[in-house]
Amino acid sequence: MEKCKLIQVESPEKGAEKFYQLIKEELEHNRLHVLGLATGSTMIPVYKKLTESELDFSDVTTFNLDEYVGLPASSPNSYAYFMNEHLFNKKTFKETNIPDGTAENLEEECKRYEQALQDAKLDIQLLGVGENGHIAFNEPGTPKDSVTHVAQLTDSTLGVNSQYFENDEKIPNTALTMGIASIMSAKKLVLLAFGEKKRPAIEKVLEGKIDPDWTITYLLEHGNVTIITDLEF
Ligand code: GLP
């Protein structure tokens, strides 16, 4: 079992720069056709760097990790809105995919999304991490063999994420999310973690043991994981 590669940077902006360099190299070597994307405040400097760059994504298809149930792309609190605002309105991609949290049949939507993902095959999946160690919306206890599913959000996640909610919209307590197996199917995983609140999650990974209560630790089984962080250990 190979350990994760840890890259320590001075700031989120420097972390974004590292990610940009990594993506640039993959594009130059014609190794990046399908890119998994993430949301959250961590990703803002990353998408800023990418949109300000010369990189050409017109041959790249993207898949986002997750979306709240019930929020349409027109809601400023949806992940679709976030992606349009920070990346998709500014850079051209071949195709972009986000699970549809407004689908009438959510189970069917999860199946459709997982199939599309497996057909496309992720080259790189970008990840953030929740304070409780969740990746995408794979909350503590999510099994290793999980694929795209409807997730029940924990009180911890609802508390943390609700601070970003605008216009008095109530945070949904469910979301559609890629599962652990969906994420692990990517050839390469790059996780970004900035700030002290993420220290416990990264420490869990560094301990080197799989703990289903910290779903980030499943990454230890992958073999091609880079963690970019401003934390010192
Ligand atoms: C949400 C997303 C995760 C993300 C996490 C961290 O819960 N589902 O994919 O990693 O937020 O967000 P932030 O970057 O704002 O700390």
Short mmCIF file of N, CA, C and O in Angstrom, two decimals, residues 165-222:
data_model
loop_
_atom_site.label_atom_id
_atom_site.label_comp_id
_atom_site.label_asym_id
_atom_site.label_seq_id
_atom_site.Cartn_x
_atom_site.Cartn_y
_atom_site.Cartn_z
N PHE A 165 -24.68 29.50 3.07
CA PHE A 165 -25.98 29.61 2.40
C PHE A 165 -26.50 31.04 2.39
O PHE A 165 -26.48 31.74 3.39
N GLU A 166 -26.96 31.43 1.19
CA GLU A 166 -27.44 32.80 0.99
C GLU A 166 -28.95 32.84 0.89
O GLU A 166 -29.60 31.82 0.68
N ASN A 167 -29.49 34.04 0.95
CA ASN A 167 -30.91 34.32 0.69
C ASN A 167 -31.87 33.55 1.58
O ASN A 167 -32.96 33.18 1.15
N ASP A 168 -31.46 33.26 2.82
CA ASP A 168 -32.32 32.54 3.76
C ASP A 168 -32.78 31.17 3.26
O ASP A 168 -33.74 30.62 3.79
N GLU A 169 -32.12 30.66 2.24
CA GLU A 169 -32.49 29.32 1.76
C GLU A 169 -32.01 28.32 2.80
O GLU A 169 -30.90 28.45 3.32
N LYS A 170 -32.86 27.32 3.10
CA LYS A 170 -32.48 26.33 4.11
C LYS A 170 -31.57 25.29 3.46
O LYS A 170 -31.83 24.85 2.35
N ILE A 171 -30.53 24.89 4.17
CA ILE A 171 -29.62 23.90 3.60
C ILE A 171 -30.33 22.53 3.52
O ILE A 171 -30.90 22.08 4.51
N PRO A 172 -30.33 21.90 2.35
CA PRO A 172 -30.94 20.57 2.26
C PRO A 172 -30.17 19.59 3.13
O PRO A 172 -28.95 19.72 3.27
N ASN A 173 -30.85 18.61 3.72
CA ASN A 173 -30.09 17.66 4.54
C ASN A 173 -29.72 16.38 3.80
O ASN A 173 -29.23 15.43 4.37
N THR A 174 -29.97 16.40 2.47
CA THR A 174 -29.52 15.28 1.64
C THR A 174 -28.81 15.82 0.40
O THR A 174 -29.05 16.96 -0.01
N ALA A 175 -27.98 14.97 -0.18
CA ALA A 175 -27.23 15.36 -1.38
C ALA A 175 -26.97 14.12 -2.21
O ALA A 175 -26.99 13.00 -1.71
N LEU A 176 -26.74 14.35 -3.51
CA LEU A 176 -26.28 13.26 -4.38
C LEU A 176 -24.76 13.34 -4.38
O LEU A 176 -24.20 14.43 -4.52
N THR A 177 -24.12 12.22 -4.23
CA THR A 177 -22.66 12.24 -4.18
C THR A 177 -22.04 11.02 -4.83
O THR A 177 -22.60 9.92 -4.75
N MET A 178 -20.92 11.22 -5.50
CA MET A 178 -20.12 10.07 -5.91
C MET A 178 -19.80 9.29 -4.64
O MET A 178 -19.60 9.88 -3.57
N GLY A 179 -19.71 7.97 -4.77
CA GLY A 179 -19.34 7.16 -3.61
C GLY A 179 -17.83 7.01 -3.51
O GLY A 179 -17.08 7.57 -4.32
N ILE A 180 -17.40 6.24 -2.52
CA ILE A 180 -15.96 6.01 -2.34
C ILE A 180 -15.40 5.25 -3.55
O ILE A 180 -14.37 5.63 -4.12
N ALA A 181 -16.11 4.22 -4.00
CA ALA A 181 -15.62 3.44 -5.14
C ALA A 181 -15.58 4.30 -6.40
O ALA A 181 -14.67 4.14 -7.22
N SER A 182 -16.55 5.19 -6.56
CA SER A 182 -16.55 6.08 -7.74
C SER A 182 -15.28 6.92 -7.73
O SER A 182 -14.60 7.06 -8.75
N ILE A 183 -14.96 7.50 -6.58
CA ILE A 183 -13.78 8.37 -6.46
C ILE A 183 -12.50 7.56 -6.67
O ILE A 183 -11.59 7.97 -7.38
N MET A 184 -12.48 6.38 -6.06
CA MET A 184 -11.26 5.55 -6.13
C MET A 184 -11.01 5.03 -7.54
O MET A 184 -9.92 4.54 -7.84
N SER A 185 -12.02 5.12 -8.43
CA SER A 185 -11.83 4.64 -9.80
C SER A 185 -10.98 5.61 -10.63
O SER A 185 -10.53 5.26 -11.72
N ALA A 186 -10.77 6.82 -10.13
CA ALA A 186 -9.94 7.79 -10.87
C ALA A 186 -8.49 7.32 -10.86
O ALA A 186 -8.02 6.74 -9.88
N LYS A 187 -7.78 7.61 -11.96
CA LYS A 187 -6.37 7.18 -12.03
C LYS A 187 -5.51 7.91 -11.01
O LYS A 187 -4.56 7.36 -10.47
N LYS A 188 -5.86 9.19 -10.80
CA LYS A 188 -5.04 10.00 -9.90
C LYS A 188 -5.97 10.86 -9.04
O LYS A 188 -6.96 11.40 -9.55
N LEU A 189 -5.65 10.98 -7.76
CA LEU A 189 -6.45 11.81 -6.86
C LEU A 189 -5.59 12.95 -6.33
O LEU A 189 -4.44 12.72 -5.92
N VAL A 190 -6.13 14.15 -6.33
CA VAL A 190 -5.41 15.30 -5.77
C VAL A 190 -6.33 15.97 -4.76
O VAL A 190 -7.42 16.45 -5.10
N LEU A 191 -5.91 15.95 -3.49
CA LEU A 191 -6.73 16.52 -2.43
C LEU A 191 -6.08 17.78 -1.89
O LEU A 191 -4.88 17.81 -1.64
N LEU A 192 -6.89 18.83 -1.75
CA LEU A 192 -6.39 20.08 -1.21
C LEU A 192 -7.00 20.31 0.17
O LEU A 192 -8.20 20.14 0.36
N ALA A 193 -6.16 20.70 1.13
CA ALA A 193 -6.64 20.96 2.49
C ALA A 193 -5.88 22.16 3.05
O ALA A 193 -4.66 22.09 3.21
N PHE A 194 -6.62 23.23 3.29
CA PHE A 194 -6.00 24.45 3.81
C PHE A 194 -6.63 24.85 5.14
O PHE A 194 -7.84 24.83 5.29
N GLY A 195 -5.77 25.23 6.07
CA GLY A 195 -6.26 25.77 7.34
C GLY A 195 -6.34 24.71 8.44
O GLY A 195 -6.50 23.51 8.18
N GLU A 196 -6.25 25.21 9.67
CA GLU A 196 -6.18 24.34 10.85
C GLU A 196 -7.38 23.42 11.01
O GLU A 196 -7.27 22.33 11.58
N LYS A 197 -8.54 23.85 10.52
CA LYS A 197 -9.74 23.03 10.69
C LYS A 197 -9.63 21.69 9.97
O LYS A 197 -10.37 20.76 10.25
N LYS A 198 -8.70 21.63 9.02
CA LYS A 198 -8.53 20.39 8.26
C LYS A 198 -7.43 19.50 8.84
O LYS A 198 -7.19 18.40 8.35
N ARG A 199 -6.76 19.99 9.90
CA ARG A 199 -5.65 19.23 10.47
C ARG A 199 -6.06 17.82 10.94
O ARG A 199 -5.39 16.84 10.61
N PRO A 200 -7.17 17.70 11.71
CA PRO A 200 -7.51 16.35 12.18
C PRO A 200 -7.69 15.36 11.03
O PRO A 200 -7.25 14.20 11.13
N ALA A 201 -8.29 15.80 9.93
CA ALA A 201 -8.53 14.89 8.79
C ALA A 201 -7.21 14.45 8.16
O ALA A 201 -7.01 13.26 7.86
N ILE A 202 -6.29 15.40 7.98
CA ILE A 202 -5.01 15.04 7.34
C ILE A 202 -4.17 14.19 8.30
O ILE A 202 -3.50 13.24 7.89
N GLU A 203 -4.28 14.49 9.60
CA GLU A 203 -3.55 13.68 10.59
C GLU A 203 -4.00 12.22 10.53
O GLU A 203 -3.20 11.30 10.64
N LYS A 204 -5.30 12.02 10.34
CA LYS A 204 -5.84 10.66 10.25
C LYS A 204 -5.20 9.91 9.09
O LYS A 204 -4.86 8.73 9.20
N VAL A 205 -5.02 10.61 7.97
CA VAL A 205 -4.39 9.97 6.80
C VAL A 205 -2.94 9.63 7.14
O VAL A 205 -2.46 8.53 6.85
N LEU A 206 -2.27 10.58 7.78
CA LEU A 206 -0.85 10.36 8.09
C LEU A 206 -0.65 9.22 9.09
O LEU A 206 0.40 8.58 9.10
N GLU A 207 -1.68 8.95 9.89
CA GLU A 207 -1.59 7.81 10.82
C GLU A 207 -1.49 6.50 10.04
O GLU A 207 -1.01 5.49 10.56
N GLY A 208 -2.00 6.53 8.79
CA GLY A 208 -1.79 5.39 7.90
C GLY A 208 -2.75 4.22 8.06
O GLY A 208 -2.50 3.15 7.52
N LYS A 209 -3.85 4.41 8.81
CA LYS A 209 -4.80 3.29 9.00
C LYS A 209 -6.16 3.66 8.43
O LYS A 209 -6.63 4.79 8.64
N ILE A 210 -6.82 2.72 7.76
CA ILE A 210 -8.17 2.97 7.24
C ILE A 210 -9.13 3.04 8.42
O ILE A 210 -9.16 2.15 9.26
N ASP A 211 -9.91 4.12 8.48
CA ASP A 211 -10.93 4.27 9.51
C ASP A 211 -12.21 4.75 8.82
O ASP A 211 -12.29 5.90 8.40
N PRO A 212 -13.21 3.87 8.68
CA PRO A 212 -14.45 4.24 7.97
C PRO A 212 -15.15 5.46 8.57
O PRO A 212 -15.99 6.07 7.91
N ASP A 213 -14.81 5.82 9.80
CA ASP A 213 -15.40 7.03 10.38
C ASP A 213 -14.71 8.29 9.87
O ASP A 213 -15.16 9.40 10.16
N TRP A 214 -13.62 8.13 9.16
CA TRP A 214 -12.91 9.24 8.50
C TRP A 214 -12.73 8.80 7.06
O TRP A 214 -11.71 8.18 6.72
N THR A 215 -13.70 9.13 6.21
CA THR A 215 -13.70 8.50 4.88
C THR A 215 -12.50 8.93 4.04
O THR A 215 -12.14 8.25 3.08
N ILE A 216 -11.84 10.03 4.42
CA ILE A 216 -10.61 10.43 3.73
C ILE A 216 -9.55 9.33 3.80
O ILE A 216 -8.72 9.21 2.91
N THR A 217 -9.59 8.51 4.85
CA THR A 217 -8.53 7.50 5.01
C THR A 217 -8.61 6.38 3.96
O THR A 217 -7.64 5.66 3.76
N TYR A 218 -9.76 6.26 3.28
CA TYR A 218 -9.83 5.27 2.19
C TYR A 218 -8.80 5.58 1.11
O TYR A 218 -8.39 4.70 0.36
N LEU A 219 -8.39 6.84 1.02
CA LEU A 219 -7.42 7.23 -0.01
C LEU A 219 -6.11 6.46 0.14
O LEU A 219 -5.35 6.31 -0.81
N LEU A 220 -5.84 5.98 1.36
CA LEU A 220 -4.61 5.22 1.60
C LEU A 220 -4.52 3.98 0.74
O LEU A 220 -3.45 3.44 0.52
N GLU A 221 -5.67 3.51 0.25
CA GLU A 221 -5.67 2.28 -0.56
C GLU A 221 -5.50 2.56 -2.04
O GLU A 221 -5.50 1.65 -2.84
N HIS A 222 -5.39 3.85 -2.42
CA HIS A 222 -5.43 4.16 -3.84
C HIS A 222 -4.10 3.97 -4.57
O HIS A 222 -4.04 3.34 -5.61
#
